[in-house]
JSON list of C-alpha atoms in Angstrom, two decimals:
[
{"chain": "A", "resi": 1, "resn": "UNK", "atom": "CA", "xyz": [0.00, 0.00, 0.00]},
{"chain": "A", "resi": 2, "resn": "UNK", "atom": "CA", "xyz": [1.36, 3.35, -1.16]},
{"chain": "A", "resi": 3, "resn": "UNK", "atom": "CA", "xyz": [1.46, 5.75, 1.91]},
{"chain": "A", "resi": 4, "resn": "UNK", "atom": "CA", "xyz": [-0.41, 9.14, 1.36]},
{"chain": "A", "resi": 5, "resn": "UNK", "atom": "CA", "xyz": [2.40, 12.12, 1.75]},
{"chain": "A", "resi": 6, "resn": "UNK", "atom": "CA", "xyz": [1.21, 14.71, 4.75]},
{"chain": "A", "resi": 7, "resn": "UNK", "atom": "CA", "xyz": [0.88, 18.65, 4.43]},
{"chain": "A", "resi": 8, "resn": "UNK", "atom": "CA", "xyz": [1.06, 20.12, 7.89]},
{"chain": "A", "resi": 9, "resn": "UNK", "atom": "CA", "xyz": [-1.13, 23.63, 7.50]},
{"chain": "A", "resi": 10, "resn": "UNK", "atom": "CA", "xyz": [-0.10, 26.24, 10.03]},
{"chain": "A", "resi": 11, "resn": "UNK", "atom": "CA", "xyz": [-2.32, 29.26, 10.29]},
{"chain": "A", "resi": 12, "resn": "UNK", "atom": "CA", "xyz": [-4.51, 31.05, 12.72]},
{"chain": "A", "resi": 13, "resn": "UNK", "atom": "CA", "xyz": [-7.92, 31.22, 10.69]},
{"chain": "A", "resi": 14, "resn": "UNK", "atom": "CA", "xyz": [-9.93, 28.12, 11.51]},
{"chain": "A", "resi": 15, "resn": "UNK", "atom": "CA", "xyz": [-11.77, 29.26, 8.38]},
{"chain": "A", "resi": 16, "resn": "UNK", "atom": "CA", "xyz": [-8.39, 28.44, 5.76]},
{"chain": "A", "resi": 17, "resn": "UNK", "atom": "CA", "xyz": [-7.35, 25.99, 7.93]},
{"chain": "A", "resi": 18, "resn": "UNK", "atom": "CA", "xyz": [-10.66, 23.92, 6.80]},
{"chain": "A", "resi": 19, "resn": "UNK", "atom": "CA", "xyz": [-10.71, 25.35, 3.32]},
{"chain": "A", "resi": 20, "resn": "UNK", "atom": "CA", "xyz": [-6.61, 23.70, 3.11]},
{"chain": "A", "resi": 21, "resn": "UNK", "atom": "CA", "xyz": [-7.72, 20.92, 4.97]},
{"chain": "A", "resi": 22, "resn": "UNK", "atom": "CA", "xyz": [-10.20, 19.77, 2.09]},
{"chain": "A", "resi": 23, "resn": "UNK", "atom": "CA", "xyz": [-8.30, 21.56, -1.12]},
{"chain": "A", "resi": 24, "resn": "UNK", "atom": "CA", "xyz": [-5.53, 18.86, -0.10]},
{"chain": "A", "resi": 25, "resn": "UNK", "atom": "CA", "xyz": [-7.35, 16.20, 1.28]},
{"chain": "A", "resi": 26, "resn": "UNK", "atom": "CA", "xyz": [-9.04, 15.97, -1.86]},
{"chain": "A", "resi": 27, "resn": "UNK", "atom": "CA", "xyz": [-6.24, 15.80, -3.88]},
{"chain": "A", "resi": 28, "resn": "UNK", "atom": "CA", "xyz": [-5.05, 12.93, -1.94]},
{"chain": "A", "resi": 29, "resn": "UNK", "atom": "CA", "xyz": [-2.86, 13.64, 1.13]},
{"chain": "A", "resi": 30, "resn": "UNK", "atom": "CA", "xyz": [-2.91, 13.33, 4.42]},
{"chain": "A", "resi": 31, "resn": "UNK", "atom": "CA", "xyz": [-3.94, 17.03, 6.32]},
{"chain": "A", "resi": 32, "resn": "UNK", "atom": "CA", "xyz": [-2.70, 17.78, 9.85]},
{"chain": "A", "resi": 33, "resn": "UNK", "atom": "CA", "xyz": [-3.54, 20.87, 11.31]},
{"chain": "A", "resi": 34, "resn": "UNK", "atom": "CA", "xyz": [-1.44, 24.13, 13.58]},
{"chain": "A", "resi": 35, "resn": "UNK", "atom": "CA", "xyz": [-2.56, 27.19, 14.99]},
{"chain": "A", "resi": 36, "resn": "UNK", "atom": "CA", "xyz": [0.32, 28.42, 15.90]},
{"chain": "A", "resi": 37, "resn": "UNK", "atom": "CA", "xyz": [4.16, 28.43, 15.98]},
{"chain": "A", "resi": 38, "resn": "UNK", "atom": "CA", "xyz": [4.49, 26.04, 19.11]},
{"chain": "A", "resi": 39, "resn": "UNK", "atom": "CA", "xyz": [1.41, 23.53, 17.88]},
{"chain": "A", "resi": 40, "resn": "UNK", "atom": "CA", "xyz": [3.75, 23.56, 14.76]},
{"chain": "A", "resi": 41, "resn": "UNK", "atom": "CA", "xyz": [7.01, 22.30, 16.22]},
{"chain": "A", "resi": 42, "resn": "UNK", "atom": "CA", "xyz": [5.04, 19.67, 18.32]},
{"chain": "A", "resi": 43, "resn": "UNK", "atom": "CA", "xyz": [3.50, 18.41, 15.14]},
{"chain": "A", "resi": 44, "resn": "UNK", "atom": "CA", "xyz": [6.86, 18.06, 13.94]},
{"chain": "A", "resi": 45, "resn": "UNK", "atom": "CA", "xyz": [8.36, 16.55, 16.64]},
{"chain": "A", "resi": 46, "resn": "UNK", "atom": "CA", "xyz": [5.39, 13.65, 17.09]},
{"chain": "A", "resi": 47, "resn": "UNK", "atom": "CA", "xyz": [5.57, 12.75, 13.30]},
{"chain": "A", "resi": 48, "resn": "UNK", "atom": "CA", "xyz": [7.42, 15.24, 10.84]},
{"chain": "A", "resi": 49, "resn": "UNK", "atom": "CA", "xyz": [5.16, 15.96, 7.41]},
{"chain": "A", "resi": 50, "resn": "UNK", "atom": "CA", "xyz": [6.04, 15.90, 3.77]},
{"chain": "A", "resi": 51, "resn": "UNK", "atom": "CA", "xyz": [5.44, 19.18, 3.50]},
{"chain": "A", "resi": 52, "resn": "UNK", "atom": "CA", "xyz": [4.55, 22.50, 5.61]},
{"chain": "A", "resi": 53, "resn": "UNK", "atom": "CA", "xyz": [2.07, 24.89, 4.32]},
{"chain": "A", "resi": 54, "resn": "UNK", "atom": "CA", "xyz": [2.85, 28.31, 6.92]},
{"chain": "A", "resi": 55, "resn": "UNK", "atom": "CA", "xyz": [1.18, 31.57, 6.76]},
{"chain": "A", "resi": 56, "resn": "UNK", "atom": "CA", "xyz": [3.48, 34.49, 7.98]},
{"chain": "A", "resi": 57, "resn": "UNK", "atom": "CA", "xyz": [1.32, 36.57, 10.27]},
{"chain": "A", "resi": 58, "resn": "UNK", "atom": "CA", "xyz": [1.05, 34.21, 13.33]},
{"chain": "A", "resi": 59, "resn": "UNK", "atom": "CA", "xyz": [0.30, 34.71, 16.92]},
{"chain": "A", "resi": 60, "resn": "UNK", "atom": "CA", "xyz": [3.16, 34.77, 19.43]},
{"chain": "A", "resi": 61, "resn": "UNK", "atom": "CA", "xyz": [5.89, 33.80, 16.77]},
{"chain": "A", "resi": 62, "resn": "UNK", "atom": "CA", "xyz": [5.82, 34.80, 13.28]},
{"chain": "A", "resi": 63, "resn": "UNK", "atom": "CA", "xyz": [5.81, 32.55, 10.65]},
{"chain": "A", "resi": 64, "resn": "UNK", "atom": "CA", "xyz": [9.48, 33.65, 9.36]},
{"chain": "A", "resi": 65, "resn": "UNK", "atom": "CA", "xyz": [10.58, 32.94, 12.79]},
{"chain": "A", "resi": 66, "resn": "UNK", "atom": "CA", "xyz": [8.75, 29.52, 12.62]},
{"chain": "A", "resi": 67, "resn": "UNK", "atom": "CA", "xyz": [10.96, 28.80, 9.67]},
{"chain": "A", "resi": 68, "resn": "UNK", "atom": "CA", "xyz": [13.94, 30.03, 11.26]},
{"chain": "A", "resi": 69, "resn": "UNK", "atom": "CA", "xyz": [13.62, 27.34, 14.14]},
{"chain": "A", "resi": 70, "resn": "UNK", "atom": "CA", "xyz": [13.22, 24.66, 11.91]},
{"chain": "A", "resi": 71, "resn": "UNK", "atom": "CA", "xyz": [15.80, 25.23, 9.61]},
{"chain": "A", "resi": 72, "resn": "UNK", "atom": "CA", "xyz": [18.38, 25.69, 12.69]},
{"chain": "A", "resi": 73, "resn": "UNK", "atom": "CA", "xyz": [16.99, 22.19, 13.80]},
{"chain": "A", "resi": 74, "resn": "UNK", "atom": "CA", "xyz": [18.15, 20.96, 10.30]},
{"chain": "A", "resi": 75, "resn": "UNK", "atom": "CA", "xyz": [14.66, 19.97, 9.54]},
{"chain": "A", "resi": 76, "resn": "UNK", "atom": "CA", "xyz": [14.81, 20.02, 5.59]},
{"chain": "A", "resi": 77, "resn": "UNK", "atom": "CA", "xyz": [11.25, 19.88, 4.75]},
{"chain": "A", "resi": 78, "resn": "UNK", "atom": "CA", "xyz": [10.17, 22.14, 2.43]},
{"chain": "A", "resi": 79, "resn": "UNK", "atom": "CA", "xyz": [8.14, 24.97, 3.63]},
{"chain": "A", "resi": 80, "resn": "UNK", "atom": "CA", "xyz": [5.29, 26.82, 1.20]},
{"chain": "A", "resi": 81, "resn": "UNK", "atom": "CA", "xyz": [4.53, 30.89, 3.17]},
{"chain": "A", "resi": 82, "resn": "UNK", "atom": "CA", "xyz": [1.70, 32.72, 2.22]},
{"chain": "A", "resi": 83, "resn": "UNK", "atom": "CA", "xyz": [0.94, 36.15, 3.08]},
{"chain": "A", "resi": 84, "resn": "UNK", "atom": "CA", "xyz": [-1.52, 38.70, 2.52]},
{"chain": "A", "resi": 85, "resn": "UNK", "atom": "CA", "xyz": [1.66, 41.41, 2.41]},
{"chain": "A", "resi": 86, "resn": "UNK", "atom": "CA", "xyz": [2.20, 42.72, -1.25]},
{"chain": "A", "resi": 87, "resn": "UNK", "atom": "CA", "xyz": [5.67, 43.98, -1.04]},
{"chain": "A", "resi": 88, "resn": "UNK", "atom": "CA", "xyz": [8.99, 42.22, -2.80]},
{"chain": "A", "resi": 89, "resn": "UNK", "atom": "CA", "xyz": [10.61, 42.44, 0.27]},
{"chain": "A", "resi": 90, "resn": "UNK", "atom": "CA", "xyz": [8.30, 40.45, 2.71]},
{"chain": "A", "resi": 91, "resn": "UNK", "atom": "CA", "xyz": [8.89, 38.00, -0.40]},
{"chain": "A", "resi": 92, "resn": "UNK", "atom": "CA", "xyz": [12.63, 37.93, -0.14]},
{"chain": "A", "resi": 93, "resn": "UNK", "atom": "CA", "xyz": [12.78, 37.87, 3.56]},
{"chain": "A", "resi": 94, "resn": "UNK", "atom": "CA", "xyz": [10.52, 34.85, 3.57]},
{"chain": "A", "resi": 95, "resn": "UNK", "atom": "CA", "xyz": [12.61, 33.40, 1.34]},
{"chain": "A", "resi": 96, "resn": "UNK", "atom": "CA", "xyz": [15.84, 34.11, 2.78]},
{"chain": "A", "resi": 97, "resn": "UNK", "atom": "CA", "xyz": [15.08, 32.83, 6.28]},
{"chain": "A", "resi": 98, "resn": "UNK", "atom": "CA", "xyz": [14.58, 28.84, 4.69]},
{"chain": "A", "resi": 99, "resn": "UNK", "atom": "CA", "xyz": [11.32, 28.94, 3.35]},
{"chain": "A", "resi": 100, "resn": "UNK", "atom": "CA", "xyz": [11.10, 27.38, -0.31]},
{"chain": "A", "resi": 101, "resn": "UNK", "atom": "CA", "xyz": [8.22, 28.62, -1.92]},
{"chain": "A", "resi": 102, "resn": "UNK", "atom": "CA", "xyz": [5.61, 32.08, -1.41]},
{"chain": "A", "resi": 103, "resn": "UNK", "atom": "CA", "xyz": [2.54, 32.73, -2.62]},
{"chain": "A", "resi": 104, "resn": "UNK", "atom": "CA", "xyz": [0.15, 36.07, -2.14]},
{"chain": "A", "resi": 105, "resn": "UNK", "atom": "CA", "xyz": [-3.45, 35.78, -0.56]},
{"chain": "A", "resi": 106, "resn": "UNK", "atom": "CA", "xyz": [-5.41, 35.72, -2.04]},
{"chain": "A", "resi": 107, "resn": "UNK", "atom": "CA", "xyz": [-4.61, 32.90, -4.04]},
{"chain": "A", "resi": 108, "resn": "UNK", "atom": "CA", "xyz": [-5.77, 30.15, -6.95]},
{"chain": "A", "resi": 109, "resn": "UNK", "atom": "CA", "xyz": [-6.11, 26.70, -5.53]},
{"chain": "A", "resi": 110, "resn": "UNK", "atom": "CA", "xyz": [-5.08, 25.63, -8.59]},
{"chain": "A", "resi": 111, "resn": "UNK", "atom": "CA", "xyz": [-2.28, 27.34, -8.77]},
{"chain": "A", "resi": 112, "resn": "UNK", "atom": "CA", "xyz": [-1.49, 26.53, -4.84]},
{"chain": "A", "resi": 113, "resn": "UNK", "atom": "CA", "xyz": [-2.00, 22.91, -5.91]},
{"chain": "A", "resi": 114, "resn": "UNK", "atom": "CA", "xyz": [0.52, 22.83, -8.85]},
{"chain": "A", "resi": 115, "resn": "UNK", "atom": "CA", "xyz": [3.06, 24.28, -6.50]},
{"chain": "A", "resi": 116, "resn": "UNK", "atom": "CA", "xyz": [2.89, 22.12, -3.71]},
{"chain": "A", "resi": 117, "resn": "UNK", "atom": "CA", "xyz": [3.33, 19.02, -6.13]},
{"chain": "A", "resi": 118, "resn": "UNK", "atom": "CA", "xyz": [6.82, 20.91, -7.10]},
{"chain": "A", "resi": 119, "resn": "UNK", "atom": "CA", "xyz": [7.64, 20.74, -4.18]},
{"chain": "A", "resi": 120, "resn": "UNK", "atom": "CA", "xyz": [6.91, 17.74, -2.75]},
{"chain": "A", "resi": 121, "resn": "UNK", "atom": "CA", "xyz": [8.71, 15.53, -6.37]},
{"chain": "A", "resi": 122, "resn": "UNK", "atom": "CA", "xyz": [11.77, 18.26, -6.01]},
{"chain": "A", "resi": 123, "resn": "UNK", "atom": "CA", "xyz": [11.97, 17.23, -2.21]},
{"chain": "A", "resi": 124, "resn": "UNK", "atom": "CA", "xyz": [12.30, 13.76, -3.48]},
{"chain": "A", "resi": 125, "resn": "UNK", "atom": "CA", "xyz": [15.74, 14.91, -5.07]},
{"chain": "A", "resi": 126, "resn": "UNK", "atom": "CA", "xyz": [17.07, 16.33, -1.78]},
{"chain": "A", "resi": 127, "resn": "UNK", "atom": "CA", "xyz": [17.91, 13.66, 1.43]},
{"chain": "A", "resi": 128, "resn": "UNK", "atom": "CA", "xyz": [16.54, 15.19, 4.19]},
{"chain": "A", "resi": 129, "resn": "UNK", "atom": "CA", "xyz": [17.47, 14.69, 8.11]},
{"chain": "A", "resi": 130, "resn": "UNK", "atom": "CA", "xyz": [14.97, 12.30, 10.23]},
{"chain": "A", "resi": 131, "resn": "UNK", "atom": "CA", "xyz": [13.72, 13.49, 13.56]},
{"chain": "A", "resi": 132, "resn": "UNK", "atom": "CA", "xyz": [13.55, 11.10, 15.88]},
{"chain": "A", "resi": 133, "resn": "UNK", "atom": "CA", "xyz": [13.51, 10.74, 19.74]},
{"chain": "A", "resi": 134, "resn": "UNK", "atom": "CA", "xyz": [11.22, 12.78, 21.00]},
{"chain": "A", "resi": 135, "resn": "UNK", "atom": "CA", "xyz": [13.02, 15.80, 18.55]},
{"chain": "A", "resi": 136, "resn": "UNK", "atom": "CA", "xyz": [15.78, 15.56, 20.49]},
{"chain": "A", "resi": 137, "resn": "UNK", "atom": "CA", "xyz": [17.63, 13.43, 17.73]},
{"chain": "A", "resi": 138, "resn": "UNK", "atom": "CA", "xyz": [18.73, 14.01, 14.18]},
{"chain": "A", "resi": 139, "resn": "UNK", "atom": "CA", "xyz": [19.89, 12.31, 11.50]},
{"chain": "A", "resi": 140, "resn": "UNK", "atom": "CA", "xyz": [21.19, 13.82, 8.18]},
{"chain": "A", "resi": 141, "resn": "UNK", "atom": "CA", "xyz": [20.43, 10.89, 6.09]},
{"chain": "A", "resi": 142, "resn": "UNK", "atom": "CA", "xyz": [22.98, 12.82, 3.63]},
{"chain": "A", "resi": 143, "resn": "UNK", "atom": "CA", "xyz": [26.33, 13.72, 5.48]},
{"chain": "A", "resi": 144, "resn": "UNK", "atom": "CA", "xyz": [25.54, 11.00, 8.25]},
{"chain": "A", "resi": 145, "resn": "UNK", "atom": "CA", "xyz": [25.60, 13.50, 11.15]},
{"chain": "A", "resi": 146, "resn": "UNK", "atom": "CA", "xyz": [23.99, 12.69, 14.10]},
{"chain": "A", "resi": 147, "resn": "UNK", "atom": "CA", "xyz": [23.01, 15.49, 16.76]},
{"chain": "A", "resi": 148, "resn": "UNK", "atom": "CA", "xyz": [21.38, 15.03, 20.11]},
{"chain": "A", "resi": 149, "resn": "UNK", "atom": "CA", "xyz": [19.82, 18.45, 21.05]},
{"chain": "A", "resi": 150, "resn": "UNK", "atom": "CA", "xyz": [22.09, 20.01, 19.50]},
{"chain": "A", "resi": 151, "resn": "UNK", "atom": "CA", "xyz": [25.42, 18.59, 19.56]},
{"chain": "A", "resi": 152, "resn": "UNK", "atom": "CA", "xyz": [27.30, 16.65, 16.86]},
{"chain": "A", "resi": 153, "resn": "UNK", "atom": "CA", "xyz": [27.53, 12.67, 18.60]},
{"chain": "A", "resi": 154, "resn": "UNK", "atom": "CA", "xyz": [30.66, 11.02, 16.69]},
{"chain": "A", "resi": 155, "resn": "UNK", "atom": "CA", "xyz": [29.18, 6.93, 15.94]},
{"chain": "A", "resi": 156, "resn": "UNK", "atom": "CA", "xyz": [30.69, 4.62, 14.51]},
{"chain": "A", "resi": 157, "resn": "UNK", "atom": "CA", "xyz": [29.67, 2.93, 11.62]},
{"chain": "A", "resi": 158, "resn": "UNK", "atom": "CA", "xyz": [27.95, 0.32, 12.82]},
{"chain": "A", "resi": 159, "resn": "UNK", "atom": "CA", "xyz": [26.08, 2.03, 16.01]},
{"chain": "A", "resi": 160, "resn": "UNK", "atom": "CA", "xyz": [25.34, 4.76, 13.07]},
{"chain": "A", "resi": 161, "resn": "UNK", "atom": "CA", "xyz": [24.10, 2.06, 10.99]},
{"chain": "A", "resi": 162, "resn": "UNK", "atom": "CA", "xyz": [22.04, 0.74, 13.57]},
{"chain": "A", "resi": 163, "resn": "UNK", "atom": "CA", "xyz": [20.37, 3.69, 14.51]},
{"chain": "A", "resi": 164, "resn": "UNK", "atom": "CA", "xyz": [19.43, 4.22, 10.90]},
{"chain": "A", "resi": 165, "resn": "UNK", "atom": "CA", "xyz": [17.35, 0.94, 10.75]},
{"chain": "A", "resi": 166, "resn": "UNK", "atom": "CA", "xyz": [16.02, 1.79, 14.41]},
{"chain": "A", "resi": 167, "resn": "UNK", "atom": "CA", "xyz": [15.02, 5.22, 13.18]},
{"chain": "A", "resi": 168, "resn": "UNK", "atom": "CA", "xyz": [13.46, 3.90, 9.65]},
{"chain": "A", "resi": 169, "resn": "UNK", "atom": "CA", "xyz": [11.39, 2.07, 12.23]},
{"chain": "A", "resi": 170, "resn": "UNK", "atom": "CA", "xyz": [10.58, 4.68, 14.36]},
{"chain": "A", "resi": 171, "resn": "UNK", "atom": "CA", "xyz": [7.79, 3.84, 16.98]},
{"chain": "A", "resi": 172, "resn": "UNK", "atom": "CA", "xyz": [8.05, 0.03, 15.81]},
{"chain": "A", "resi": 173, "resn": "UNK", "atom": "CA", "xyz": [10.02, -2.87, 17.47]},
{"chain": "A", "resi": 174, "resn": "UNK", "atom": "CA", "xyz": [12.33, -3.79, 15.34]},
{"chain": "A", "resi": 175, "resn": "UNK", "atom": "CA", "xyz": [13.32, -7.52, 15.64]},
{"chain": "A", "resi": 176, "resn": "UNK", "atom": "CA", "xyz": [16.96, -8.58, 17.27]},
{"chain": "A", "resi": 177, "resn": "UNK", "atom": "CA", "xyz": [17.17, -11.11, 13.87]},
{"chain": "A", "resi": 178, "resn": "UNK", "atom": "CA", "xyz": [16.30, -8.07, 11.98]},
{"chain": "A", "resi": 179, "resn": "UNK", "atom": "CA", "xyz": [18.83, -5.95, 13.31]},
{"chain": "A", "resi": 180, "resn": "UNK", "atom": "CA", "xyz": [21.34, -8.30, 12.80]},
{"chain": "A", "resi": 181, "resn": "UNK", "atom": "CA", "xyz": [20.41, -9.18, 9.00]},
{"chain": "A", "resi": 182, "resn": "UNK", "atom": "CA", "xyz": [20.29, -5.30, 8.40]},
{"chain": "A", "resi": 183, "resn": "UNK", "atom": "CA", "xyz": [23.24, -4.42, 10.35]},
{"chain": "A", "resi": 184, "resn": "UNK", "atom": "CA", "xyz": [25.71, -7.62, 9.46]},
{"chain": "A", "resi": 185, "resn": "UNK", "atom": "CA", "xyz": [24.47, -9.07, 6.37]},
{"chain": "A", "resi": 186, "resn": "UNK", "atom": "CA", "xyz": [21.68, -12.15, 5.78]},
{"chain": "A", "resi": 187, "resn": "UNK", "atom": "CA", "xyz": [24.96, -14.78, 6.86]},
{"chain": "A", "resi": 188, "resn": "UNK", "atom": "CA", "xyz": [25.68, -12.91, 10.37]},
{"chain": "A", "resi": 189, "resn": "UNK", "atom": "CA", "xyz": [26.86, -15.24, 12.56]},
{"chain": "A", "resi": 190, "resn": "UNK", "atom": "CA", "xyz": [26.28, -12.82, 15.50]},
{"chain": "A", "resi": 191, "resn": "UNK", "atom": "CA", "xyz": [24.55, -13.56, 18.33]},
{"chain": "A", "resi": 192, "resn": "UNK", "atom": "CA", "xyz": [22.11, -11.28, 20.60]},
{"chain": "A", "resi": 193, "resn": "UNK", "atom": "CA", "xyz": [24.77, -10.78, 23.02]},
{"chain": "A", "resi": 194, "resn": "UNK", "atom": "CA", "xyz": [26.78, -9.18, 20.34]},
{"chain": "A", "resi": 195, "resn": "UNK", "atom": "CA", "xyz": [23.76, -6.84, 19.16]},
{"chain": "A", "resi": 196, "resn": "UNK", "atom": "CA", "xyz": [23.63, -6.16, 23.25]},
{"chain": "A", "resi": 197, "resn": "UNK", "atom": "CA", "xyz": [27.13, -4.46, 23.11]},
{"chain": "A", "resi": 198, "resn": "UNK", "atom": "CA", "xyz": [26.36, -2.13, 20.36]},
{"chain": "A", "resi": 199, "resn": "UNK", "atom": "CA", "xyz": [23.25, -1.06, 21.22]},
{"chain": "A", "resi": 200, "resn": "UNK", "atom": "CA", "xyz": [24.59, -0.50, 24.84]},
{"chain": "A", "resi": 201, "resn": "UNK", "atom": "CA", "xyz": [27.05, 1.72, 23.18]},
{"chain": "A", "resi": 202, "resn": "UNK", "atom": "CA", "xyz": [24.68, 4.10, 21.01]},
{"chain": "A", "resi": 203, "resn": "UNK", "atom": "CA", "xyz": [22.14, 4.24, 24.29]},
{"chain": "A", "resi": 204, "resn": "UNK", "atom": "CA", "xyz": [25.06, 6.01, 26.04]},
{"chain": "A", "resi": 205, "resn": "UNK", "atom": "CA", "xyz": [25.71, 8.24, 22.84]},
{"chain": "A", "resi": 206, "resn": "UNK", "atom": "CA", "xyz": [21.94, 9.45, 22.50]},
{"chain": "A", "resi": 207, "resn": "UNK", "atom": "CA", "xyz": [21.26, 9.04, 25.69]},
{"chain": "A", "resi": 208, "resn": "UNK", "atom": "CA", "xyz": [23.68, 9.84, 28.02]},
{"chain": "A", "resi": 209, "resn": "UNK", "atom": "CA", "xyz": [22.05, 10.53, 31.29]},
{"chain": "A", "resi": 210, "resn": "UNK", "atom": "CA", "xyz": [19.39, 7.70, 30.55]},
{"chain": "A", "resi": 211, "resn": "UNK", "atom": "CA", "xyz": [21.20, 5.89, 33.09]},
{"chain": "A", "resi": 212, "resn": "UNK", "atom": "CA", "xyz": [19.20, 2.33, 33.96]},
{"chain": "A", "resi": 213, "resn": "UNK", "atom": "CA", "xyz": [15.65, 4.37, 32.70]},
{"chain": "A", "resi": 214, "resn": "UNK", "atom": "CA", "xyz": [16.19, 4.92, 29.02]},
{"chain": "A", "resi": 215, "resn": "UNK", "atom": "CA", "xyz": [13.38, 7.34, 27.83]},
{"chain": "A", "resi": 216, "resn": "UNK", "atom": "CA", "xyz": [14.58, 7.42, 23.73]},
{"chain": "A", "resi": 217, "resn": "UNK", "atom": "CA", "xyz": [15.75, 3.81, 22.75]},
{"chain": "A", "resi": 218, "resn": "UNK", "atom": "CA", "xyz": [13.68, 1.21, 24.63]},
{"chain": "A", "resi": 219, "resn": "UNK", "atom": "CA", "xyz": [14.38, -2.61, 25.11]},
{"chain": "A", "resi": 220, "resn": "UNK", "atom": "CA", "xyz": [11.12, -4.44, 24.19]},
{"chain": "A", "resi": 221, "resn": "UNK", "atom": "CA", "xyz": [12.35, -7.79, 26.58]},
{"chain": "A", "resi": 222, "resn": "UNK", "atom": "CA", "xyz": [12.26, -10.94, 24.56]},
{"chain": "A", "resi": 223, "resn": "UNK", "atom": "CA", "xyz": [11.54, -8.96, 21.13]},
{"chain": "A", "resi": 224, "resn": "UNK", "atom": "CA", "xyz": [13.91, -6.14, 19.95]},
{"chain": "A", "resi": 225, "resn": "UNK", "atom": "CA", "xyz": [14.11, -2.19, 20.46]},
{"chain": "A", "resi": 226, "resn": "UNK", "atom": "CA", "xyz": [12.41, 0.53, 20.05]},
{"chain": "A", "resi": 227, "resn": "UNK", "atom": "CA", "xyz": [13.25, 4.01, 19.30]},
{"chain": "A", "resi": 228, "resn": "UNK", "atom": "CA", "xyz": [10.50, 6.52, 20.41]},
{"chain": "A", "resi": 229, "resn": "UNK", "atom": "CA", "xyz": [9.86, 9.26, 17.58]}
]
């Protein structure tokens, strides 16, 4: 089964928020809703989207500084503004603080349509970072950096290797025999005690004050792990 790609529509007005809602549910994604800045990172953070569809002139935090946040994060998703301001240079800030796309209100929903399927097939190009552990963990699927809030964490290639299957997984058990298979090959002679080192070793990386209460990579007794998205 083919999953649906997500749009994540941040703006104030209940009213566009519906109208959104149905243009793109219609058109076949999956529609998730934000009010405001801070509904916006936690809808990130639970389950990033395919795409983010921001208007600029939000409560609290505008949406420039929305997009400002998540870039620094080095969330890659790519991020469609709109804005009811006229001028060039609410355009080009917009634009220069990480979003990809702009359009005026008010707008064609055919046009809005034809853009947002740009977007999404050129994000398809571009290997963006996974966001994983409660946000506190990311991993640039690219350059093979790893951060935990904030930091670089230096892995090695197999504890990287094994948080990449863990994190392709996210919110799953993944299976010790999978691990193993997907870590050290379909002939592994490796046993679970072996997968018990390494994974003892990346827990301390991502998690270094878990101590014996782990909170972001879970042992699942008897089954596999778990890392918490």
């Amino acid at each position: 089964m083919i999953q649906q790609q997500s749009i994540l529509v941040v703006d104030d007005e209940s009213g566009l928020r519906k109208l959104l809602n149905l243009l793109f549910s219609n058109a076949g994604y999956t529609v998730r809703e934000a009010s405001n800045g801070h509904e916006c990172f936690q809808q990130i953070v639970n389950k990033p989207p395919d795409l983010i569809v921001l208007d600029v002139m939000l409560p609290e935090m505008n949406g420039r500084e929305v997009v400002q946040h998540i870039r620094q994060k080095g969330i890659l998703v790519p991020i469609l503004m709109l804005t009811a301001r006229t001028q060039a240079r609410d355009i080009v800030m917009g634009l220069d603080c990480g979003a990809d796309d702009y359009m005026r209100k008010p707008f064609d929903m055919d046009e809005l349509l034809a853009r947002v399927r740009a977007l999404l097939r050129r994000s398809k190009t571009i290997i963006s970072s996974l966001v994983v552990g409660q946000g506190e963990i990311i991993i640039n699927m690219q350059s093979h950096v790893v951060t935990v809030n904030g930091s670089n964490v230096d892995l090695t290639p197999t504890e990287y290797a094994l948080l990449s299957v863990l994190a392709d997984n996210v919110g799953n058990v993944v299976h010790h025999d999978t691990l193993l298979r997907a870590v050290w090959g379909e002939d592994s002679k490796h046993d679970l005690d072996y997968l018990k080192v390494y994974i003892w070793h990346l827990r301390r990386k991502i998690e270094p004050n878990a101590g014996r209460t782990p909170r972001l990579l879970l042992t699942e007794w008897g089954v596999g792990y778990r890392l918490v998205q």
